[in-house]
CSV table of C-alpha atoms in Angstrom, one decimal:
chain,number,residue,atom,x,y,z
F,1,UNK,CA,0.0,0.0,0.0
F,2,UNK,CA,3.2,2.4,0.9
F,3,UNK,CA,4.4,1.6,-2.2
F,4,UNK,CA,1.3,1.9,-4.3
F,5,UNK,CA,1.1,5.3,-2.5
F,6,UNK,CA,4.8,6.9,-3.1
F,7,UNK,CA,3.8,5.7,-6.6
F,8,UNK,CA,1.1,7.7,-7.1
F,9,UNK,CA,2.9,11.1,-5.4
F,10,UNK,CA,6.1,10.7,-7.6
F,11,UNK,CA,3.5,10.2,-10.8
F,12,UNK,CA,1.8,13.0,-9.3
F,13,UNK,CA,4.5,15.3,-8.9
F,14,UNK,CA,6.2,14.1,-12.5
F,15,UNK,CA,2.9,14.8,-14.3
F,16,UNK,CA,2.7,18.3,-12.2
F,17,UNK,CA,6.2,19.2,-13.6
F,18,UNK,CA,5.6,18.1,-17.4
F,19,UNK,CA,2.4,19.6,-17.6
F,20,UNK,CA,2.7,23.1,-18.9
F,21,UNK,CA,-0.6,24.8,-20.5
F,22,UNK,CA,-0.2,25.7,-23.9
F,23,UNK,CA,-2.4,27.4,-27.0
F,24,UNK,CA,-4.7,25.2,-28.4
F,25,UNK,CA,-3.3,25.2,-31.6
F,26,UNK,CA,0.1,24.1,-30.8
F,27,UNK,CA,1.0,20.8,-33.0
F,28,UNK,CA,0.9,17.8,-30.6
F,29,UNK,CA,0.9,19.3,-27.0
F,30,UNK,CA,1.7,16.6,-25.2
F,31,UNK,CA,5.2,15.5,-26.8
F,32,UNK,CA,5.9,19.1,-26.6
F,33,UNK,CA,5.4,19.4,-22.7
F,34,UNK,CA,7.4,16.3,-22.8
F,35,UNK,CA,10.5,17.5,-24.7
F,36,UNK,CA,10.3,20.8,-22.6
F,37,UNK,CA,10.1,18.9,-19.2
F,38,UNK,CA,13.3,17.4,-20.7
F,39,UNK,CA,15.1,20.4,-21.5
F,40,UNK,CA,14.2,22.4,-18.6
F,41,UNK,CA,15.4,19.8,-16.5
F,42,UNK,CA,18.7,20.2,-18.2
F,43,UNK,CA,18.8,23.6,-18.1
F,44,UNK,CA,18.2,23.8,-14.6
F,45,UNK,CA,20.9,21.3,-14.0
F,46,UNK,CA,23.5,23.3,-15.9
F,47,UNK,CA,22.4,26.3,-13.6
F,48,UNK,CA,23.2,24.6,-10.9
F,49,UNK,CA,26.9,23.5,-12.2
F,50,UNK,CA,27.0,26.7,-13.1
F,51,UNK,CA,26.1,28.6,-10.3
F,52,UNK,CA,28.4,26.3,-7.9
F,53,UNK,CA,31.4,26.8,-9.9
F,54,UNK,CA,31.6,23.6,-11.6
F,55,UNK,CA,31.6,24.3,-15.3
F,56,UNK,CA,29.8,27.3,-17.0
F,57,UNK,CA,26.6,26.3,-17.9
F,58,UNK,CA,26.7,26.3,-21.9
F,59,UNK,CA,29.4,23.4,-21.6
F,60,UNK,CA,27.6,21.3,-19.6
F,61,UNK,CA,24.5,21.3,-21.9
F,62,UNK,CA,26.8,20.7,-24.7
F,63,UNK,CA,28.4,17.7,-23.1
F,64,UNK,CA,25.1,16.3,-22.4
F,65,UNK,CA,23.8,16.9,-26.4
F,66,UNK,CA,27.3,15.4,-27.6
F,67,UNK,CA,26.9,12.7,-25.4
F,68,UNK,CA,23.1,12.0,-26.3
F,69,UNK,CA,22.8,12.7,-30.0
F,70,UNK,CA,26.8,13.1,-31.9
F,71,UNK,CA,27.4,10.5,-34.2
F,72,UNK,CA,29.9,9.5,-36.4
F,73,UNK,CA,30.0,10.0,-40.1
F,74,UNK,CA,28.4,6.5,-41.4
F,75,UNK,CA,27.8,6.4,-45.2
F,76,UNK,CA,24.6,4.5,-46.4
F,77,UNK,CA,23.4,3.1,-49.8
F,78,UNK,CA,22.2,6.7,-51.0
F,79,UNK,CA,25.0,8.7,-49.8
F,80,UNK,CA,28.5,8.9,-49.0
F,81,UNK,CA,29.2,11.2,-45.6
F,82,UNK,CA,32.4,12.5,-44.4
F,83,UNK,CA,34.2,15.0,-41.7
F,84,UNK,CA,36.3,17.6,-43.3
F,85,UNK,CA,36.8,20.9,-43.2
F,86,UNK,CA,35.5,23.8,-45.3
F,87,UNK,CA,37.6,27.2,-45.1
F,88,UNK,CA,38.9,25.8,-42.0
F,89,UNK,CA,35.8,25.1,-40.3
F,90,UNK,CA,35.2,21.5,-39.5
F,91,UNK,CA,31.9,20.4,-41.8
F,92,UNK,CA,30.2,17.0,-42.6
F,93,UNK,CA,29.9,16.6,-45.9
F,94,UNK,CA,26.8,14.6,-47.5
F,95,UNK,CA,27.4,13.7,-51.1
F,96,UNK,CA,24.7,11.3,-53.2
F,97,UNK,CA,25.9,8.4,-54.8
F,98,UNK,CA,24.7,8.4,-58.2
F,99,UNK,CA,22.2,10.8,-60.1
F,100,UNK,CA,23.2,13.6,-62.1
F,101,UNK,CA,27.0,14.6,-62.9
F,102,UNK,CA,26.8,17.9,-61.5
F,103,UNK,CA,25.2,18.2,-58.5
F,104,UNK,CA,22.9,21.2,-57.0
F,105,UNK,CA,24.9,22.3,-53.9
F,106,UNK,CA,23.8,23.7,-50.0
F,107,UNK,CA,25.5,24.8,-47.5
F,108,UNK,CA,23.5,24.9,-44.0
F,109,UNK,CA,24.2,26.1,-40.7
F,110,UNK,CA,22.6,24.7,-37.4
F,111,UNK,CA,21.0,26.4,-35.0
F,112,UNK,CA,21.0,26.4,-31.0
F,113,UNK,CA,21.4,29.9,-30.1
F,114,UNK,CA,25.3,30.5,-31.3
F,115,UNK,CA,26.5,28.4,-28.3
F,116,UNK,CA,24.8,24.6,-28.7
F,117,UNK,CA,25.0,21.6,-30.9
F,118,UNK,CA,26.5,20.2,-34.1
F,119,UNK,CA,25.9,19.6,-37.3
F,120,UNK,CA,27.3,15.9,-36.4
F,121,UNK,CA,23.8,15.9,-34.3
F,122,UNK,CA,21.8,12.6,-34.7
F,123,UNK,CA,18.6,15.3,-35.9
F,124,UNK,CA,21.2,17.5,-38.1
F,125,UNK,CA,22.6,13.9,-39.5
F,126,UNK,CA,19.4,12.9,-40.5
F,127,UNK,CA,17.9,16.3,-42.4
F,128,UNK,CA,21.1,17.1,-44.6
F,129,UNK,CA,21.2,13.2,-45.5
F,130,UNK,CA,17.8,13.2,-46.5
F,131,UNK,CA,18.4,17.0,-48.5
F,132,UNK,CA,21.3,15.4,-50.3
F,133,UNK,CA,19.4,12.1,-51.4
F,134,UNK,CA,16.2,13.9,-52.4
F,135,UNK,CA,17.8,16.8,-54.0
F,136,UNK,CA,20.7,14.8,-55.5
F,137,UNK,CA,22.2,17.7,-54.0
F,138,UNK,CA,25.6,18.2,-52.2
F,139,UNK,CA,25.1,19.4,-48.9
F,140,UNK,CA,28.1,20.7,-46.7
F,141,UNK,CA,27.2,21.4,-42.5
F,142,UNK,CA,29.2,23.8,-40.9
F,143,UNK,CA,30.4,23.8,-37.6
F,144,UNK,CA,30.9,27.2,-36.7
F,145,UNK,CA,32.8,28.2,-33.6
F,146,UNK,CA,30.5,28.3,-30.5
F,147,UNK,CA,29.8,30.8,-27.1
F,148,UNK,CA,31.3,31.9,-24.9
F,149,UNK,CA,34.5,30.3,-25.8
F,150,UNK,CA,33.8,31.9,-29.0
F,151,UNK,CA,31.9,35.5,-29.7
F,152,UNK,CA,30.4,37.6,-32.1
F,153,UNK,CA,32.0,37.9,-35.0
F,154,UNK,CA,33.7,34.5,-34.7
F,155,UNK,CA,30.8,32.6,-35.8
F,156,UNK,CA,29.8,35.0,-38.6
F,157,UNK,CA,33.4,34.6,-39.8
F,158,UNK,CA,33.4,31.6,-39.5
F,159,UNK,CA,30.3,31.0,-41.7
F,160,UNK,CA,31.4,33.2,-44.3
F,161,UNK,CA,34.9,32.0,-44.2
F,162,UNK,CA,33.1,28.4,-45.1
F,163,UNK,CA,30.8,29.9,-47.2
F,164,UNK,CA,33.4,31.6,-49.4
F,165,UNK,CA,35.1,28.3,-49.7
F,166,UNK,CA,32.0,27.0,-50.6
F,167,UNK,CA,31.5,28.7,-53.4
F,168,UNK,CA,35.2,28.4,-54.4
F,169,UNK,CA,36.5,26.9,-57.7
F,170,UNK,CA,38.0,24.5,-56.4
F,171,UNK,CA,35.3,23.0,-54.0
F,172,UNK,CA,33.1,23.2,-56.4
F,173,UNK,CA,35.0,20.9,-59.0
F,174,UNK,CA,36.1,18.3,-56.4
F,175,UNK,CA,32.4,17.9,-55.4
F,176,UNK,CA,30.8,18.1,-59.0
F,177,UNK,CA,28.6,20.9,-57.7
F,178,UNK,CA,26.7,23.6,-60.8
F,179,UNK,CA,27.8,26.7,-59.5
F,180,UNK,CA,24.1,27.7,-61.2
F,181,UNK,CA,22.7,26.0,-58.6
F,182,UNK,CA,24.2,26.9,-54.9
F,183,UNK,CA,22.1,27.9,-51.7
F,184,UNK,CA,23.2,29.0,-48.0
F,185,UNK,CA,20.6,27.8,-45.7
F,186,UNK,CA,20.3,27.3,-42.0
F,187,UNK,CA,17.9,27.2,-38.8
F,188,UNK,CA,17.2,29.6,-36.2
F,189,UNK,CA,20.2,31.0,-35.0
F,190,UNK,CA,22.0,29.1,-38.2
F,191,UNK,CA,19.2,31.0,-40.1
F,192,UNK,CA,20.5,34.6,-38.9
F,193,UNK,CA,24.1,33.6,-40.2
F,194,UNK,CA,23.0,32.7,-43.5
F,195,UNK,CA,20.6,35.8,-43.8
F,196,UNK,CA,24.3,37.9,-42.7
F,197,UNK,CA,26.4,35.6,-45.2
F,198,UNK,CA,23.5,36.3,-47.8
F,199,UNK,CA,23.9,39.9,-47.9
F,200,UNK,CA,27.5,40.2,-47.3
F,201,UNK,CA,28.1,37.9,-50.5
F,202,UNK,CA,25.6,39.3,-52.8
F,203,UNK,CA,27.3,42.6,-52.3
F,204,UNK,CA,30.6,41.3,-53.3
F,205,UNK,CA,31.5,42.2,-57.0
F,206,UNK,CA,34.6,40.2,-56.8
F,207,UNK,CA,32.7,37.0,-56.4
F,208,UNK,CA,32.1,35.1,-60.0
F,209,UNK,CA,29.9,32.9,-58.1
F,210,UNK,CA,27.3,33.4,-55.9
F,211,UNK,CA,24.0,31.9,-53.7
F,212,UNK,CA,21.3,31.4,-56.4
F,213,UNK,CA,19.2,30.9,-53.0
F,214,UNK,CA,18.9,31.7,-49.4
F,215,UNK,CA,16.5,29.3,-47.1
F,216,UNK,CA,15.8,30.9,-43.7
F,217,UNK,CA,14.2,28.4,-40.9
F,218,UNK,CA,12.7,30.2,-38.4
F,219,UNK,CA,15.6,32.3,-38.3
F,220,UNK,CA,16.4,35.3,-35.0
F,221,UNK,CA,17.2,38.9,-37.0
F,222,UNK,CA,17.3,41.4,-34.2
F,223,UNK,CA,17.7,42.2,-30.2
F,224,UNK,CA,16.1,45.4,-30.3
F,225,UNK,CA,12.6,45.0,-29.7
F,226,UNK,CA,12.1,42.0,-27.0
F,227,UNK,CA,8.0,42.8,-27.2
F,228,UNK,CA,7.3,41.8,-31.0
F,229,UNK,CA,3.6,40.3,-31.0
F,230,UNK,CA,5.1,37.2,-31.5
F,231,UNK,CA,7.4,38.0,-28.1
F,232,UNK,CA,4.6,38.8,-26.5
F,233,UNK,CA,2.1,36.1,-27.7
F,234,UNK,CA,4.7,33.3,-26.9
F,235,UNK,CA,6.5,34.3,-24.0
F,236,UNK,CA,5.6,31.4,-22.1
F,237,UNK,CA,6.1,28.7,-24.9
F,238,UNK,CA,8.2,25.8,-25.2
F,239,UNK,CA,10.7,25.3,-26.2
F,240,UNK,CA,12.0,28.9,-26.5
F,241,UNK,CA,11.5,30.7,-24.2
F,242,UNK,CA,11.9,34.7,-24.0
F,243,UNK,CA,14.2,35.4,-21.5
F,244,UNK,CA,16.7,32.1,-23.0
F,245,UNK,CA,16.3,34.3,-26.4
F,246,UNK,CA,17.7,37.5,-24.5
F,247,UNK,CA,20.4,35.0,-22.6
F,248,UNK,CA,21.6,33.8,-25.7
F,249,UNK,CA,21.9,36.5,-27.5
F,250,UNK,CA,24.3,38.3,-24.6
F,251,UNK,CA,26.3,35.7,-24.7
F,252,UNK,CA,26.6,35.8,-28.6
F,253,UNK,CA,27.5,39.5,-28.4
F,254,UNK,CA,30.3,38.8,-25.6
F,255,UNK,CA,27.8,40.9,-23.3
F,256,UNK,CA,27.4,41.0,-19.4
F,257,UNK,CA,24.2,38.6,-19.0
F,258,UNK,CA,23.7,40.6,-16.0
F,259,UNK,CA,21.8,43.3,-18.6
F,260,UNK,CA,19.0,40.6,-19.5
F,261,UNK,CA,16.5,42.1,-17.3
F,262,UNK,CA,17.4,45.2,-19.8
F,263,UNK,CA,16.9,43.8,-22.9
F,264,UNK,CA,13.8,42.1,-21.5
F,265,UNK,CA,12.1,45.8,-20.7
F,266,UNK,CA,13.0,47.3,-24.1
F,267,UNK,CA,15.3,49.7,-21.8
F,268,UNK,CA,18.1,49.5,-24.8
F,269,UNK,CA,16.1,50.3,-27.4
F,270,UNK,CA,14.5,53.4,-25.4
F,271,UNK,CA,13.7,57.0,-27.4
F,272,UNK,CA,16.6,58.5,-25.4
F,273,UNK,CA,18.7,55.8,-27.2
F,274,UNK,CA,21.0,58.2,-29.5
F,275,UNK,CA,22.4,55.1,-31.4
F,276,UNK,CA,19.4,54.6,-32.7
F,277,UNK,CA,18.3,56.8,-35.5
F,278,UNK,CA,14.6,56.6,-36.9
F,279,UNK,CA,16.3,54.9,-39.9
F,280,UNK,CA,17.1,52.3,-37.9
F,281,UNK,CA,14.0,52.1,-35.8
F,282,UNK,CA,11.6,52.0,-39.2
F,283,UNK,CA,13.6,48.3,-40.4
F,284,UNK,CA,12.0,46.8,-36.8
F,285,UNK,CA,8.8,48.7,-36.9
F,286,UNK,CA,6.3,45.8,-36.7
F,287,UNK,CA,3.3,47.9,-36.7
F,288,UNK,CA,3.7,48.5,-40.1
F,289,UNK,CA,6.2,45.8,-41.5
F,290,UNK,CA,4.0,43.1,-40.0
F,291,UNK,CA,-0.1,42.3,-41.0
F,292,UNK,CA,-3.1,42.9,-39.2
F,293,UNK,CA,-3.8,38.9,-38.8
F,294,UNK,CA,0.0,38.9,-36.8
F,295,UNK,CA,-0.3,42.3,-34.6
F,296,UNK,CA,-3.6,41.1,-33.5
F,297,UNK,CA,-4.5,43.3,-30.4
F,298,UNK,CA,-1.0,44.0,-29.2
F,299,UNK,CA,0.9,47.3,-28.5
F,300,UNK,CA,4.7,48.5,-29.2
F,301,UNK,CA,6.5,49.1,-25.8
F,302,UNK,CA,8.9,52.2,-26.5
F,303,UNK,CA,10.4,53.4,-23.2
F,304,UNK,CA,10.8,57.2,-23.2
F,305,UNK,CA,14.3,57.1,-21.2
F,306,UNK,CA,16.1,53.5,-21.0
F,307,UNK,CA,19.8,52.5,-20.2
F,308,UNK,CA,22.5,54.4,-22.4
F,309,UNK,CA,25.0,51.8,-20.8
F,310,UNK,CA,23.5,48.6,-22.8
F,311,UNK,CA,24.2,50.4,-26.7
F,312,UNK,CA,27.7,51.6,-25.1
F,313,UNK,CA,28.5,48.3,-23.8
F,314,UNK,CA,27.7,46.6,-26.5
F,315,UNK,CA,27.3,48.0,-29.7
F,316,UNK,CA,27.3,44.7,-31.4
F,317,UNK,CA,23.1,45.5,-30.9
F,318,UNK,CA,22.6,47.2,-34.4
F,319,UNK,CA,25.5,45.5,-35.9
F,320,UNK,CA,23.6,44.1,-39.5
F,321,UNK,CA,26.3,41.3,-39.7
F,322,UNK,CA,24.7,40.4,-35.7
F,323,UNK,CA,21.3,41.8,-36.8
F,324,UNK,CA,20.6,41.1,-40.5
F,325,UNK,CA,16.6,42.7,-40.5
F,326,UNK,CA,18.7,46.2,-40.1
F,327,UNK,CA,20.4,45.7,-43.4
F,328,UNK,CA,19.4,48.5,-45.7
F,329,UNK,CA,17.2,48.2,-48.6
F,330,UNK,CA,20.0,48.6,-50.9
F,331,UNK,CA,21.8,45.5,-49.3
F,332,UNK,CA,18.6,43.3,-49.4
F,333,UNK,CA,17.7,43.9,-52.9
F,334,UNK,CA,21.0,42.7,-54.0
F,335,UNK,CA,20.6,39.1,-51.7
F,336,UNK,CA,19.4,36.0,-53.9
F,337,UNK,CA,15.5,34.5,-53.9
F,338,UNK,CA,14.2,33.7,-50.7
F,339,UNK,CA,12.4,31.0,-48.3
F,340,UNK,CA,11.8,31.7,-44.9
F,341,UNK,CA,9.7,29.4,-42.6
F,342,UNK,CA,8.2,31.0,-39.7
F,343,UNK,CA,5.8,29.5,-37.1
F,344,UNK,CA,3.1,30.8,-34.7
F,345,UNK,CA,4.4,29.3,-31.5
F,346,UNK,CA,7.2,31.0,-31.5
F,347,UNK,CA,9.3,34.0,-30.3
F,348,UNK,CA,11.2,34.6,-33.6
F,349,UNK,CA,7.7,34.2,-35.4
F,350,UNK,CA,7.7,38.9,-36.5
F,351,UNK,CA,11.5,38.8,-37.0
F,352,UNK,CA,10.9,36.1,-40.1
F,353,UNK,CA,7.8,37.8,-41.1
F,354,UNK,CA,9.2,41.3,-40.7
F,355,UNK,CA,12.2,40.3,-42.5
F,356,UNK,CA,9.8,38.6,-45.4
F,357,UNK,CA,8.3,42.1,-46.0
F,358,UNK,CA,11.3,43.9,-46.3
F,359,UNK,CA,13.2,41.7,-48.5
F,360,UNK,CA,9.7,42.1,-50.4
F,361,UNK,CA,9.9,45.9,-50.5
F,362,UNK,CA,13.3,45.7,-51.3
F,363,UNK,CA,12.6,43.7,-54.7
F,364,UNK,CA,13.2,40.4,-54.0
F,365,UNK,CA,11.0,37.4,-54.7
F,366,UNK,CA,10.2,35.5,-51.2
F,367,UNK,CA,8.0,32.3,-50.4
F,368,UNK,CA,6.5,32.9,-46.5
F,369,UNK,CA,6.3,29.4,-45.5
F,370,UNK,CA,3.9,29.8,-41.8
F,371,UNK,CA,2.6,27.3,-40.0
F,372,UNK,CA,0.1,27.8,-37.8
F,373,UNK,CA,0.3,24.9,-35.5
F,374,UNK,CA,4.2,25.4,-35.7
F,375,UNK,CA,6.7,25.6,-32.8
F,376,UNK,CA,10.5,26.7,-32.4
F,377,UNK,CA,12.7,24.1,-33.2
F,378,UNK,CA,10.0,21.9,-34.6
F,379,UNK,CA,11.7,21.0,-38.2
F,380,UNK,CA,14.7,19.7,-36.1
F,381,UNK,CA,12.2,17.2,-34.0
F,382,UNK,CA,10.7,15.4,-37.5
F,383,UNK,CA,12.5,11.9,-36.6
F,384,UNK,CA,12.8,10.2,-33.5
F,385,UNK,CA,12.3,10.3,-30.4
F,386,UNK,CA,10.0,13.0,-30.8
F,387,UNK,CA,8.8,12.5,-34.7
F,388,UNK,CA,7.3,16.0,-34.8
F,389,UNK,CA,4.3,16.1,-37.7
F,390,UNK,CA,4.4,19.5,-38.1
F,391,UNK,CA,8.2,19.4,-37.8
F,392,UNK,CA,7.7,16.3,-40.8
F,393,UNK,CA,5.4,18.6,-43.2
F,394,UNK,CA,7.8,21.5,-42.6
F,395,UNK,CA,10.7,19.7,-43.7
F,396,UNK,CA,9.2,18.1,-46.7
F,397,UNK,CA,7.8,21.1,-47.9
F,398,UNK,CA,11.4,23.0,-47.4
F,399,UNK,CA,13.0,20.6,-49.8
F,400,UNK,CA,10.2,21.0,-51.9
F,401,UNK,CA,10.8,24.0,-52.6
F,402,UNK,CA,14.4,23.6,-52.8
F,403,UNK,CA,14.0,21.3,-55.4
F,404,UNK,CA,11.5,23.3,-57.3
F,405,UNK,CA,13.6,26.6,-56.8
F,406,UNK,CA,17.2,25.3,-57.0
């Protein structure tokens, strides 16, 4: 009877800690509670290292996700895969056996906030193999220099370093890849490196090949404006959460993450802000870059007078290379076609659609690729354990498109 008892409190108390309420229109609720339950219990684990002086707390959760999903290069009947490097970044290379001669050509960097995972991830491993098999397409994934043993700019140099090699003569013969046929893609935070690598290559005359492509998944744009609709709407949804978007991107920008309670209050952005011209405020202003269905009934928050100390400190803020939505128009128009996916449930939801219109207004043809029972992350969670649906009919649909457009 004890037992039977203790039994039913632990389930109680494990079902009381999973449970987390969420919209009603979030894609399969319950293995989404699940997979947050799982990484809030990590995160609050690596606090604790961190907070006792163990290890800082971005090394522990990296230890854990090597340890849990890295694998090795394995080739398979469809496709050959390697470790190499790429500009002298280390990438995993996934090449299809057979097809045609010359090959259509990616190259994709991962997200995880500039300071987690691989693209030698078991759910990485799995995407680019099935990109290169049903695109007959070579697809390189970079792995980019991480925080905080590594900060802004190293990770945007490293992606263009590997990105420049990518598109390099040389790389492009050894591979049989059609320089006609090349895209830069990437996911969330891997996303806002290939929307920086997009426009800084587009604008280079020297280049005599370039992205025909630029694939954006759910990709994070800007740290101005922490109270974007979709900031708002999705504070408190799995499995990014608002506060972990402001975290990460301090630590990107080699910031104090003592000034997230800042950046969570607007305070950086404030009207007393003299870094910030209107010119700049106008490429962020979501009440009229974004549509009626997505401002729904929310409000800007502009503070009058904020904390000069955060745009002195770091500066990095309206850098476009850090922040690609401040790019001006001139820039954008010059970047190739677009795809961006964005989803509802999530944070980053205005700074894909925001970026959508201005790469619009700027000339450039873009497919908006929304999903409205959609989640952060979710494209990433199509296989197992977690075997995602909407992360399944996202993916699909991305390499439809890249094998329509490419």
């Amino acid at each position: 009877m004890r037992l039977c008892l203790a039994g039913a409190v632990l389930l109680s108390a494990a079902a009381y800690y999973v449970y987390l309420p969420l919209p009603s229109g979030v894609s399969e609720p319950w293995k989404l509670m699940l997979l947050d339950a799982l990484f809030r219990s990590f995160m609050q684990a690596s606090d604790v290292a961190h907070a006792l002086g163990v290890c800082h707390r971005i090394h522990l959760l990296n230890h854990v996700v090597s340890w849990v999903e890295e694998i090795e290069a394995r080739s398979c009947p469809a496709v050959h895969v390697t470790d190499t490097s790429l500009g002298g970044v280390p990438t995993r290379v996934f090449q299809p056996k057979g097809g045609k001669q010359l090959k259509r050509g990616v190259v994709y960097f991962h997200g995880g906030g500039w300071a987690l995972c691989s693209g030698r991830m078991r759910s990485y491993d799995h995407l680019c193999r099935k990109m290169a098999e049903d695109l007959d397409s070579v697809v390189m994934s970079v792995d980019y220099r991480l925080a905080p043993d590594a900060v802004f700019p190293a990770q945007y140099h490293d992606a263009l370093a590997a990105s420049r090699a990518f598109l390099s003569a040389e790389v492009l013969e050894r591979y049989s890849i059609d320089p006609e046929r090349v895209c830069v893609s990437g996911d969330s935070a891997g996303g806002n490196l290939a929307a920086a690598v997009a426009q800084e290559l587009s604008s280079d005359d020297a280049l005599t090949v370039n992205f025909k492509l630029q694939a954006l998944i759910y990709p994070v744009l800007q740290a101005l404006d922490f109270y974007t609709p979709s900031y708002q709407q999705n504070r408190d949804v799995p499995i990014l959460y608002r506060p972990i978007m402001a975290r990460y991107w301090l630590q990107y920008l080699g910031a104090d993450t003592s000034l997230e309670p800042l950046l969570l209050a607007n305070n950086h952005s404030s009207l007393d802000q003299p870094a910030l011209s209107s010119s700049i405020r106008s490429k962020l202003d979501w009440t009229a870059l974004l549509p009626a269905e997505r401002r729904k009934h929310f409000q800007p928050v502009v503070r009058e007078t904020g904390s000069p100390r955060v745009m002195g400190e770091v500066p990095q803020l309206i850098d476009v290379r850090a922040a690609p939505l401040l790019a001006e128009q001139g820039v954008l128009g010059r970047t190739p076609k677009a795809y961006v996916m964005t989803c509802e449930f999530d944070v980053l939801r205005d700074d894909g659609l925001m970026y959508v219109r201005r790469l619009q207004d700027a000339g450039v043809t873009v497919t908006s690729d929304h999903y409205e029972d959609g989640f952060h992350g979710c494209m990433v969670f199509a296989y197992l354990p977690m075997m995602s649906k909407v992360g399944w009919r996202s993916m699909n649909n991305y390499i439809h498109w890249l094998d329509q457009n490419l």
